[in-house]
Coordinates of C-alpha atoms and ligand atoms in Angstrom, one line a residue:
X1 CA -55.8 233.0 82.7
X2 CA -58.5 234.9 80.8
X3 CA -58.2 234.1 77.5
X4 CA -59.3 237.1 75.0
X5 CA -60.8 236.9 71.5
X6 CA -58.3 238.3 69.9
X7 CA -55.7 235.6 71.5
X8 CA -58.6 233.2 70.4
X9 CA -58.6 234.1 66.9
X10 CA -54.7 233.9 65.9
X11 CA -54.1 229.9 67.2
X12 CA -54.0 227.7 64.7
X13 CA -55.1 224.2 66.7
X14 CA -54.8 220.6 65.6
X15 CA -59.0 221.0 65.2
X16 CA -58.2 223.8 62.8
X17 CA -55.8 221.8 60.5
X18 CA -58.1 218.4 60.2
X19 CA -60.9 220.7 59.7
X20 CA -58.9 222.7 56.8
X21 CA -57.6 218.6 55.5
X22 CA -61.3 217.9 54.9
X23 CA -62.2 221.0 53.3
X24 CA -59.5 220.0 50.7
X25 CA -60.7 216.5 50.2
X26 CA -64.3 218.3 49.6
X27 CA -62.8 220.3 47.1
X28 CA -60.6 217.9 45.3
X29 CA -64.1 216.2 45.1
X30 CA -65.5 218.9 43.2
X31 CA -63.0 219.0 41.2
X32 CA -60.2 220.7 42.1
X33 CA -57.2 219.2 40.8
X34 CA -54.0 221.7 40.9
X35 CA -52.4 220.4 44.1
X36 CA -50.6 223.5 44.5
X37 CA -53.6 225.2 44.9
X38 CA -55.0 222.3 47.4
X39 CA -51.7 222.8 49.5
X40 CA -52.0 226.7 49.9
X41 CA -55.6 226.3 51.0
X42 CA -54.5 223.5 53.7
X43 CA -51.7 225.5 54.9
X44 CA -53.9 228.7 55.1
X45 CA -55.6 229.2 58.2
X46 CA -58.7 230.7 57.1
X47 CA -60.4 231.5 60.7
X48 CA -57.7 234.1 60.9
X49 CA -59.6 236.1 58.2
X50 CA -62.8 236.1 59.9
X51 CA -64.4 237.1 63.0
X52 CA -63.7 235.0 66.3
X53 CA -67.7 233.9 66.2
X54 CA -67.6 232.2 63.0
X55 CA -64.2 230.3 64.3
X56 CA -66.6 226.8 64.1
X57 CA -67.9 227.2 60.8
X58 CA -64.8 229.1 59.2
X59 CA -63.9 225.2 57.3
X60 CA -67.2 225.3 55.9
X61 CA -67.2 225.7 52.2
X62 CA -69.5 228.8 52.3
X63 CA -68.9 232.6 52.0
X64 CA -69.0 235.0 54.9
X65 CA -69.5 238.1 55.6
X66 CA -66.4 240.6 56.4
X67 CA -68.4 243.8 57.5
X68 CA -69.5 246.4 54.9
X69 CA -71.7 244.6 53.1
X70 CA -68.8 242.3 51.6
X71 CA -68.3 238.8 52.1
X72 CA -64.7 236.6 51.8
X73 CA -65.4 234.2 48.9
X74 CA -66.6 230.8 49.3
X75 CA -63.3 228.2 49.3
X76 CA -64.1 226.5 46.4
X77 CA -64.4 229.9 44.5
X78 CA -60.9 230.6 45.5
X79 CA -60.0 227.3 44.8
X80 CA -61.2 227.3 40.9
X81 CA -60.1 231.0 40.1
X82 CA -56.7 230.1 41.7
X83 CA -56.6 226.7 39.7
X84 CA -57.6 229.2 36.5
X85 CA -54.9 231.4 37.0
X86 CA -52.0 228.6 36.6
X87 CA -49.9 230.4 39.3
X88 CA -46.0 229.5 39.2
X89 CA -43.8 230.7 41.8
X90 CA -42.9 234.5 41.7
X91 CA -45.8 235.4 38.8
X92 CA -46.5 238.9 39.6
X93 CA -50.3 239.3 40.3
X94 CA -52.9 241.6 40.0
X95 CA -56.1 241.3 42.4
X96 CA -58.9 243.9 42.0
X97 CA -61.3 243.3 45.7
X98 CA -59.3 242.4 48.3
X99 CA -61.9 242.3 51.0
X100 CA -60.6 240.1 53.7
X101 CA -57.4 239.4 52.0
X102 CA -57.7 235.6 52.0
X103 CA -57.5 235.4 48.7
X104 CA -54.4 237.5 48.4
X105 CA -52.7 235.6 51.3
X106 CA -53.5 231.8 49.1
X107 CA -51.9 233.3 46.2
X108 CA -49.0 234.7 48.1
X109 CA -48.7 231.1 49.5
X110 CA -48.2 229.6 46.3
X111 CA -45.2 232.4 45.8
X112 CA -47.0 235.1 44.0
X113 CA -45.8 238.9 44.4
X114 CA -49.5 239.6 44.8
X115 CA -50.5 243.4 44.7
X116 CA -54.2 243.6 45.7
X117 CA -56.1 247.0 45.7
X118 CA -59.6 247.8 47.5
X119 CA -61.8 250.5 46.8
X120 CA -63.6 250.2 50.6
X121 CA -61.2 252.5 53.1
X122 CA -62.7 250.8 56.2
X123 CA -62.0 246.8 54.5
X124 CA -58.4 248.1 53.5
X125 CA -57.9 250.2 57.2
X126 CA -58.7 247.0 58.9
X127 CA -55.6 245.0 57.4
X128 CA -53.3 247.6 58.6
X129 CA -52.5 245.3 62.1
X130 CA -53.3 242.3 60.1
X131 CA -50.7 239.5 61.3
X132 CA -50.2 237.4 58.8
X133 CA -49.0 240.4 56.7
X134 CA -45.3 240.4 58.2
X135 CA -45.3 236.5 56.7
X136 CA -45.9 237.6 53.0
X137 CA -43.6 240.6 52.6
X138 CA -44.7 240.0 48.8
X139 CA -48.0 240.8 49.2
X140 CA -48.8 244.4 48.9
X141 CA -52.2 246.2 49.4
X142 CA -53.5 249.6 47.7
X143 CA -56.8 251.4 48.3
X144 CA -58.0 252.2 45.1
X145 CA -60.5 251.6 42.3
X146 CA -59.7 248.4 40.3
X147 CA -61.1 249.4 37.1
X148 CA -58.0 251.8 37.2
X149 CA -55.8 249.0 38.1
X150 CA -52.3 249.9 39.3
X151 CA -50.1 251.3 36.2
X152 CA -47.5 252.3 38.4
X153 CA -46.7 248.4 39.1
X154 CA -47.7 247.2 35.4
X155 CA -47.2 245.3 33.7
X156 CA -48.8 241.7 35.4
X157 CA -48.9 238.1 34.6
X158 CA -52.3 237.5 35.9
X159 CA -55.0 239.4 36.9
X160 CA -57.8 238.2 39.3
X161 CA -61.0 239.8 39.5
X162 CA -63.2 238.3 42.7
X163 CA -65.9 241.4 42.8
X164 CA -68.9 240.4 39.8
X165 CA -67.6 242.8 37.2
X166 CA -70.0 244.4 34.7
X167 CA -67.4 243.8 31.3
X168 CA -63.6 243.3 31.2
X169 CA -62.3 246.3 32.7
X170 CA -60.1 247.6 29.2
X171 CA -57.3 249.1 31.3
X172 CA -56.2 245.7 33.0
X173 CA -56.3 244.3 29.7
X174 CA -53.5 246.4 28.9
X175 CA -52.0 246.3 32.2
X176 CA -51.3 242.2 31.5
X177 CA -48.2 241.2 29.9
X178 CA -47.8 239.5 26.4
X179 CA -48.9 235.7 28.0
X180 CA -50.4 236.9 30.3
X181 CA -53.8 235.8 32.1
X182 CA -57.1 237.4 33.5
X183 CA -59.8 235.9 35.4
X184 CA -62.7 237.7 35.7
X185 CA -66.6 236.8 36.5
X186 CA -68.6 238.9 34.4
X187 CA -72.1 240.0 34.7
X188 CA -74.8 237.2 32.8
X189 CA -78.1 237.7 34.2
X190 CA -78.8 237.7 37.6
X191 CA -74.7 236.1 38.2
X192 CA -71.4 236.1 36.8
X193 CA -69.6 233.4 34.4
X194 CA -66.2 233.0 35.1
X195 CA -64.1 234.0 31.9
X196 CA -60.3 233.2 31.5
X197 CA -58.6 236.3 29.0
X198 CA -55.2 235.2 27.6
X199 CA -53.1 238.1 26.4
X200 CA -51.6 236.2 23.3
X201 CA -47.7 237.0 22.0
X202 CA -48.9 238.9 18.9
X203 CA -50.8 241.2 21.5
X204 CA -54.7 239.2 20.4
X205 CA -56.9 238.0 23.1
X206 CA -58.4 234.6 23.4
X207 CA -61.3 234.5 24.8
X208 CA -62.8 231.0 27.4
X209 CA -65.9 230.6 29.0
X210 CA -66.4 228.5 32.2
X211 CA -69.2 228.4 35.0
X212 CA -71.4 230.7 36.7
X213 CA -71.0 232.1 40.4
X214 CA -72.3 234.5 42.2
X215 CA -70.3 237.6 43.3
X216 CA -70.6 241.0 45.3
X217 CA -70.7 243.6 42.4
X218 CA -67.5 245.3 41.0
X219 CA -68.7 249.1 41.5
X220 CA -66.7 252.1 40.3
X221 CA -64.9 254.8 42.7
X222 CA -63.5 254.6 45.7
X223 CA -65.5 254.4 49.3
X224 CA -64.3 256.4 51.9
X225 CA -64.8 256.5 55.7
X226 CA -68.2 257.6 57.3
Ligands
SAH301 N1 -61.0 238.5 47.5 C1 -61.8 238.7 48.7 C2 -63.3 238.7 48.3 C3 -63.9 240.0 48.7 S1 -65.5 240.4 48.0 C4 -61.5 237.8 49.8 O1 -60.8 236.8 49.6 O2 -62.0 238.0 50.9 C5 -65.1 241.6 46.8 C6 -64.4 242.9 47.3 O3 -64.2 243.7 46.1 C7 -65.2 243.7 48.3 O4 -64.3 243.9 49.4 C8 -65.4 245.0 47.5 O5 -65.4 246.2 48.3 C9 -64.3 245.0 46.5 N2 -64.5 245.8 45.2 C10 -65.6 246.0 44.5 N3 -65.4 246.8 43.5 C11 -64.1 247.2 43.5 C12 -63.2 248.0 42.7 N4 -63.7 248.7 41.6 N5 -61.9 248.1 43.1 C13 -61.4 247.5 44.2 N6 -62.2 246.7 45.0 C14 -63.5 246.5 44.7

């Protein structure tokens, strides 16, 4: 039987779970400590985000790129702006660059109601037939610029920000509930330091800095097709 690509791409093997156990012991080495985190990223299979070519390297902790110029963050990114984010069960979540949706899918895993908005039409056209969608009827996708957020669904407990953003965009601020929480890496030279905003009760923000990354930029507008 010819077996094709696309058959290829959606199996989830025994190779692909040891290789997604030792991805987590790497990153419980560097640091990573919230196990609910650790369990969504061992249960997620993250070759099914990327094209069948990388399927060998898809464990390693590295980004890769996801067509248009865009890349799906490196694990141990997701892994510290998840741990950031203190996600509990049913938090209703904000995520501004949803580029290959991996991120979306680890916080839906973790039982977020995730809304994630992309301002590239071909990224956001290719999740259409995505299958792993049907598992997380919680998670919904919008194409759309982030800086706009989505104030139709406002307010959010969290907001997650994985594009290099060049400030705090001022209308998620206000689209976070009283308590809430945004993570954000913002512009510091030639990277980003991760920042964690908590929307106080009184309606002040506190204000903590953590390390730097490196992200693709947070640009404004929308993209459409060519
Ligand atoms: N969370 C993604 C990482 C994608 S890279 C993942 O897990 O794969 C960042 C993404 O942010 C890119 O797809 C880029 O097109 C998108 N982006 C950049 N600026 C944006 C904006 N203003 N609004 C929405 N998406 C944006």
């Amino acid at each position: 039987m010819e077996v094709t690509g696309a058959m290829k791409k959606y199996e989830d093997t025994y190779r692909h779970k040891g290789l997604r156990k030792k991805l987590v012991d790497g990153l419980r080495e560097k640091g990573i400590r919230d196990e609910r985190v650790l369990n969504a990223i061992e249960n997620v299979p993250r070759h099914f985000f990327l094209d069948s070519a990388l399927d060998n390297i898809a464990y390693e902790d590295r980004p890769f790129p996801i067509g248009e110029g865009q890349t799906i963050s490196q694990p141990y990114t997701v892994a510290y702006q998840t741990e950031l984010l203190n996600v509990q069960p049913m938090d209703k979540i904000l995520e501004v660059g949803t580029g290959s949706m991996y991120q979306a899918v680890v916080l839906a895993e973790m039982g977020a109601q995730v809304y994630t908005v992309e301002r590239q039409k071909a990224l956001f056209d290719k999740l259409k037939n995505f299958k792993l969608k049907n598992k997380y009827p919680q998670l919904k996708t919008f194409y759309g610029d982030g800086f706009e957020g989505l104030p139709t669904y406002a307010p959010f407990d969290k907001v997650i920000i994985t594009a290099a953003a060049p400030y705090i965009p001022p209308r998620l601020l206000d689209q976070l509930k009283p308590g809430g929480v945004m993570v954000v890496p913002v512009n510091e030279g030639d990277a980003q330091r991760m920042r964690r905003i908590t929307k106080e009760e009184d309606g002040t923000y506190n204000e903590e800095s953590f390390q730097m990354f490196s992200f693709v930029p947070m640009l404004k507008g929308v993209q459409k097709n060519n």
